[in-house]
CSV table of C-alpha atoms and ligand atoms in Angstrom, one decimal:
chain,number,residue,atom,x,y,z
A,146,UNK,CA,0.0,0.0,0.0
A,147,UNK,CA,1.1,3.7,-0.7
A,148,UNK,CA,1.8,5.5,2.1
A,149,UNK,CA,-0.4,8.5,2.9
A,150,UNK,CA,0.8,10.4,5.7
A,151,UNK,CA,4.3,12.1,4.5
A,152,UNK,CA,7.0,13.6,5.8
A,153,UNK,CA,9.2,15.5,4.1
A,154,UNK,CA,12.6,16.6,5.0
A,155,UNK,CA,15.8,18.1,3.2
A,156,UNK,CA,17.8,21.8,3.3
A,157,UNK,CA,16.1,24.7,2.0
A,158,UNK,CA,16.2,24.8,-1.8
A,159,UNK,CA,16.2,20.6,-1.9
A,160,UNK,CA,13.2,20.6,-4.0
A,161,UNK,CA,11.0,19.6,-0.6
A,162,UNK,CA,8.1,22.6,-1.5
A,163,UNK,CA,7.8,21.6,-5.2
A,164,UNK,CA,7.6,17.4,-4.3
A,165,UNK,CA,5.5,18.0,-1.8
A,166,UNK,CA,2.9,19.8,-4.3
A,167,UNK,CA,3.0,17.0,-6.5
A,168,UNK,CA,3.1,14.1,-4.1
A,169,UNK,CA,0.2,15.9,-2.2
A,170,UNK,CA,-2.3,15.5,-6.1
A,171,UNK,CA,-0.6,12.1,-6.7
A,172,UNK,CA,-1.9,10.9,-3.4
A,173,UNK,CA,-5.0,13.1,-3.4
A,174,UNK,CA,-3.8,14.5,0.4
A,175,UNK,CA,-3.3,17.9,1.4
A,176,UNK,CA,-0.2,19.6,1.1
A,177,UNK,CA,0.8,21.0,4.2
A,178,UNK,CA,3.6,23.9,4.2
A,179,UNK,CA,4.7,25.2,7.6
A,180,UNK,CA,6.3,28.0,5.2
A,181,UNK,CA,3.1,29.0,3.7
A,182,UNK,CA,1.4,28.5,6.4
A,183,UNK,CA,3.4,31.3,8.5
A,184,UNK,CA,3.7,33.3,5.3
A,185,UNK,CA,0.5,33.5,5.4
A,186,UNK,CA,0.1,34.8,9.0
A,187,UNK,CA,2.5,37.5,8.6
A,188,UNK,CA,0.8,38.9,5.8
A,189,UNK,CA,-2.1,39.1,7.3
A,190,UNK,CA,-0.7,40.5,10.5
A,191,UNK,CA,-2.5,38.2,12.8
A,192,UNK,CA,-0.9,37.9,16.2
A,193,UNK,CA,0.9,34.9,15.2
A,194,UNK,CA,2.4,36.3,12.3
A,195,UNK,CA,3.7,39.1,14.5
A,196,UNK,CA,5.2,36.9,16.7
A,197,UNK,CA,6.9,34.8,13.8
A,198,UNK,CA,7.9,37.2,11.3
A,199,UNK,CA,11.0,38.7,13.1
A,200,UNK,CA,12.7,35.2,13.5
A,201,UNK,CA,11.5,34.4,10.0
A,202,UNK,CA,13.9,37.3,8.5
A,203,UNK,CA,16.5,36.2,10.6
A,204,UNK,CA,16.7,32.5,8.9
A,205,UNK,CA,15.9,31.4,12.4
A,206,UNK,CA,13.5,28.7,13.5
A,207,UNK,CA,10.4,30.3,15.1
A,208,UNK,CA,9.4,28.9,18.6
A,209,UNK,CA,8.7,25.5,18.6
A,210,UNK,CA,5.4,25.4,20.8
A,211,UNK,CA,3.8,28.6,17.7
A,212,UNK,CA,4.4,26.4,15.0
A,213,UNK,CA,3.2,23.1,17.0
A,214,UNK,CA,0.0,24.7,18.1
A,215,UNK,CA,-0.3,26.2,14.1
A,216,UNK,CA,0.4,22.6,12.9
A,217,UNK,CA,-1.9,20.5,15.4
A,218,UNK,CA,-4.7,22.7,14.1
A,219,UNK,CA,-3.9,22.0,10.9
A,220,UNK,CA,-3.6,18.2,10.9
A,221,UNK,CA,-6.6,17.6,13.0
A,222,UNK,CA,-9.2,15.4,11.1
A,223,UNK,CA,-7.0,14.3,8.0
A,224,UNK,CA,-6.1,11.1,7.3
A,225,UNK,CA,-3.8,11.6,4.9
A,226,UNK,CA,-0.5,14.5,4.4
A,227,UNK,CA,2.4,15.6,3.0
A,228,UNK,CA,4.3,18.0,5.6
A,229,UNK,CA,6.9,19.9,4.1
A,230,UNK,CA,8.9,22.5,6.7
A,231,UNK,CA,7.5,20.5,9.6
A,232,UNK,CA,9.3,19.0,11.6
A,233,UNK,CA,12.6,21.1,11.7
A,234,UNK,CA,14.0,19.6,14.8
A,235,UNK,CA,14.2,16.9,17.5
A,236,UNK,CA,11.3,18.6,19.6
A,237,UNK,CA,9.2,19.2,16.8
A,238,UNK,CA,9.2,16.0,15.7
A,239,UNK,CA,8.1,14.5,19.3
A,240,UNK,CA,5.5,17.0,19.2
A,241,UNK,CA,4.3,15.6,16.0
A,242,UNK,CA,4.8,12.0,17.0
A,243,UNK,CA,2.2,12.7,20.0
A,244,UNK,CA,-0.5,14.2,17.0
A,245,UNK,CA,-0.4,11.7,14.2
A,246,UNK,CA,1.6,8.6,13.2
A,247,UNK,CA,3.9,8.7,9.9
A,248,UNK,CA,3.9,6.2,7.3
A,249,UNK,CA,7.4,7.4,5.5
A,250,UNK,CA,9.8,10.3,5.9
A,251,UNK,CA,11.6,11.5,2.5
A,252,UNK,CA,15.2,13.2,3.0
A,253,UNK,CA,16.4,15.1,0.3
A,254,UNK,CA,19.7,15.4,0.1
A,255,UNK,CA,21.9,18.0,-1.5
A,256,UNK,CA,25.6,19.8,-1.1
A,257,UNK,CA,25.7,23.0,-0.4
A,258,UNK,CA,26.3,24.6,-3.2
A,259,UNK,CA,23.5,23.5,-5.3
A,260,UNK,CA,21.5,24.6,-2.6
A,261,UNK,CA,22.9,28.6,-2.7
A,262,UNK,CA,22.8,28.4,-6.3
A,263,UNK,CA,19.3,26.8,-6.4
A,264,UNK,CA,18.2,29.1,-4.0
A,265,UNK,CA,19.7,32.3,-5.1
A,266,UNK,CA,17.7,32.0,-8.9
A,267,UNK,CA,14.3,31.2,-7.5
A,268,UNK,CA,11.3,33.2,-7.7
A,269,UNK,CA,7.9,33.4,-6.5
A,270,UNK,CA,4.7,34.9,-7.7
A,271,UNK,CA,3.4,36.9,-4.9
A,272,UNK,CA,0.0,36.2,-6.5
A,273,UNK,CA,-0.8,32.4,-6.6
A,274,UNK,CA,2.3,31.3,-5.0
A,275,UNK,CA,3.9,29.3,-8.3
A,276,UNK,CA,7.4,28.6,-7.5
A,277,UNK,CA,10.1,28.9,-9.9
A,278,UNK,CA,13.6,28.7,-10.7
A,279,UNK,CA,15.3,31.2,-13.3
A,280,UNK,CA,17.7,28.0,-14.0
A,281,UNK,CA,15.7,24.9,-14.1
A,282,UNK,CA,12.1,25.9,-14.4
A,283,UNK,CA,12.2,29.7,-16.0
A,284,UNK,CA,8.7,31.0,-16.6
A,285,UNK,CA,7.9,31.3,-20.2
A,286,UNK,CA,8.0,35.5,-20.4
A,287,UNK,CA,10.9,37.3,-18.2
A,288,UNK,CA,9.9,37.9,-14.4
A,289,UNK,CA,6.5,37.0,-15.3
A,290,UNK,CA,4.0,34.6,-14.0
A,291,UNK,CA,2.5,32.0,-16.7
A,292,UNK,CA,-0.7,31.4,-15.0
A,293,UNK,CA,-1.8,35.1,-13.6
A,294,UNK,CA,0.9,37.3,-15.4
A,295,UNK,CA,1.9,38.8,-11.7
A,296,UNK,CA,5.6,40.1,-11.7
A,297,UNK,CA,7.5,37.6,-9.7
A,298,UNK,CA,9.6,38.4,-6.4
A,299,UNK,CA,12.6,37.0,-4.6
A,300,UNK,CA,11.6,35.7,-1.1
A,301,UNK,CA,12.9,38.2,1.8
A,302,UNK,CA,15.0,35.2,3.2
A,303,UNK,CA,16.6,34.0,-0.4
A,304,UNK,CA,19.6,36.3,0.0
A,305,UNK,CA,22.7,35.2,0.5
A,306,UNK,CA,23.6,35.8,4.4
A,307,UNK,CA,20.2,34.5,5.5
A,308,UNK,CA,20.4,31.7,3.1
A,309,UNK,CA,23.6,30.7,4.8
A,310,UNK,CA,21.9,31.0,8.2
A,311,UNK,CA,18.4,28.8,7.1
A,312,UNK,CA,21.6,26.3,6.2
A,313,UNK,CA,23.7,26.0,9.5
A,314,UNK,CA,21.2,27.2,12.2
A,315,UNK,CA,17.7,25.7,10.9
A,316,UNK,CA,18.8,22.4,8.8
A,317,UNK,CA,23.0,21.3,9.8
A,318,UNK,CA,22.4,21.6,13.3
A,319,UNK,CA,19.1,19.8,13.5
A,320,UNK,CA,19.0,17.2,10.6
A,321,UNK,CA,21.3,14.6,12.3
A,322,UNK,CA,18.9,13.5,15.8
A,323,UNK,CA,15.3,13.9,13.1
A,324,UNK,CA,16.9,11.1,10.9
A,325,UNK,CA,18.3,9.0,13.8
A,326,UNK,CA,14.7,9.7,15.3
A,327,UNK,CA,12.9,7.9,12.2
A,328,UNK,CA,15.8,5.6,10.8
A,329,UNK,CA,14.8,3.5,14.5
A,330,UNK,CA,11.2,3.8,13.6
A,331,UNK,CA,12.1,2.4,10.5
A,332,UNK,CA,10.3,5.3,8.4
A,333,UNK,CA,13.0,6.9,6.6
A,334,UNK,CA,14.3,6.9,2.7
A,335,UNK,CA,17.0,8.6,1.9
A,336,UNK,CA,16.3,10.6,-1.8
A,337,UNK,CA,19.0,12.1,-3.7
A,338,UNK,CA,17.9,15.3,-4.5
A,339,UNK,CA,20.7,16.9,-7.0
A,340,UNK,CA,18.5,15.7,-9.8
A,341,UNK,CA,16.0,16.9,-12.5
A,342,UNK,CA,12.5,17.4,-10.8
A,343,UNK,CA,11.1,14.4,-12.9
A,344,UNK,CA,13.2,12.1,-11.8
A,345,UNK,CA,13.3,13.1,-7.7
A,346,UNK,CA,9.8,13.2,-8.2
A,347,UNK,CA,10.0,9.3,-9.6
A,348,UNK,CA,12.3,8.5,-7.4
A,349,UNK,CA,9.9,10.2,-4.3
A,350,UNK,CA,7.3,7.9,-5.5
A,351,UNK,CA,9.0,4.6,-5.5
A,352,UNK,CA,9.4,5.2,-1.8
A,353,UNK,CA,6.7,5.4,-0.8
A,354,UNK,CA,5.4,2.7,-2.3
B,938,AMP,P1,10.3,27.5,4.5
B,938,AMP,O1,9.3,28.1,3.5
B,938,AMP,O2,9.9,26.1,4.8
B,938,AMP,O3,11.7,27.7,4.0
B,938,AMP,O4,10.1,28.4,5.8
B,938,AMP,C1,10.3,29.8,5.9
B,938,AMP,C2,10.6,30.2,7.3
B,938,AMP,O5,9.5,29.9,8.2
B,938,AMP,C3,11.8,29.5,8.0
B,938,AMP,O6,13.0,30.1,7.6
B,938,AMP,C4,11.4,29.6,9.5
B,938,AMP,O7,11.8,30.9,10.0
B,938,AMP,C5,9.9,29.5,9.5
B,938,AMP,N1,9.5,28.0,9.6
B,938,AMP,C6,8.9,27.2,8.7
B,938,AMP,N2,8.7,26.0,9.2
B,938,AMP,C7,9.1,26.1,10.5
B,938,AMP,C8,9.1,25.1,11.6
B,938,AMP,N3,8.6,23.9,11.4
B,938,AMP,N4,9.6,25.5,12.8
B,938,AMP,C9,10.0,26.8,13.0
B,938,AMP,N5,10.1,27.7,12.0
B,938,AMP,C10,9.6,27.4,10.8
């Protein structure tokens, strides 16, 4: 049987966000973006977006018990997920662990350079959200988005000194006890990420299968 209830985990710039979309329709699950989710909030100035946003510019992790409480809310009532920023670290994982059981954690895995340079040529469309990548998935007219036309916008945190911080404080530091954490739950596949999105994406599918 396919598993249904996802977790996916890699550096920044892996590919985890544009899988996850994918997976999410393959498996007919929602996608579920700690990212986006938190995006969200801060552009719409709630009180929780307040609270994150400051850590967010940074490259740092926000609090542990904001994002658990935004994610338990989330997850209540589905059967079926792909998490993509969630967990980030030991604690976060527990906390999961305590909501939901997981059929099969993905880890992307990438050197660092592909991830700066991956990172530094993406865009977004500040519109529908469309990711792309001025190297390997340019949109069809320059800066443009191909579905509403919306000029497209670097994310705050893609520039270089908080990239290297969303590296070494949020994903070197952390990834090690999250992978010994599921490797004894006998969860985890390891998914090389360096190549073209067709074939992570094939090779995403095979495990979980
Ligand atoms: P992402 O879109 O996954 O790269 O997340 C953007 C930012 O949101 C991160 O740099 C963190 O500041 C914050 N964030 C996302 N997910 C989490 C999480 N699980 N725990 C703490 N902070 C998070």
């Amino acid at each position: 049987m396919t598993a249904r209830r996802i977790v996916l985990l890699g550096p920044p710039g892996s590919g985890k966000g544009t899988q996850a979309v994918r997976l999410a329709a393959w498996l007919g699950v929602p996608h579920i973006s700690t990212g986006d989710l938190l995006r969200s909030e801060v552009q719409n100035r709630t009180t929780l977006g307040l609270q994150a946003q400051g850590f967010m510019d940074r490259g740092e992790l926000v609090p542990d018990q904001l994002v658990a409480e935004m994610i338990r809310k989330r997850i209540e009532g589905v059967t079926g997920f792909v998490l993509d920023g969630f967990p980030r670290n030991i604690n976060q994982a527990k906390i999961l662990e305590t909501v939901t059981a997981v059929d099969r954690v993905l880890h992307f895995q990438l050197n660092r350079e592909e991830i700066i340079r991956r990172l530094s040529a993406r865009r977004v469309c500040p519109q529908c959200g469309h990711v792309y990548n001025l190297i390997s998935s340019p949109p069809q007219h320059d800066n443009l988005c191909d579905t509403c036309k919306t000029l497209l916008v670097q994310r705050s945190d893609d520039t270089p000194e908080v990239i290297e911080r969303r590296i070494d404080v949020q994903y070197a530091r952390e990834i090690g006890p999250m992978l010994e954490f599921y490797r004894k739950r006998n969860v985890l596949r390891e998914i090389d990420a360096q190549g073209d999105i067709e074939s992570v994406y094939q090779a995403a599918q095979r495990a979980l299968e």
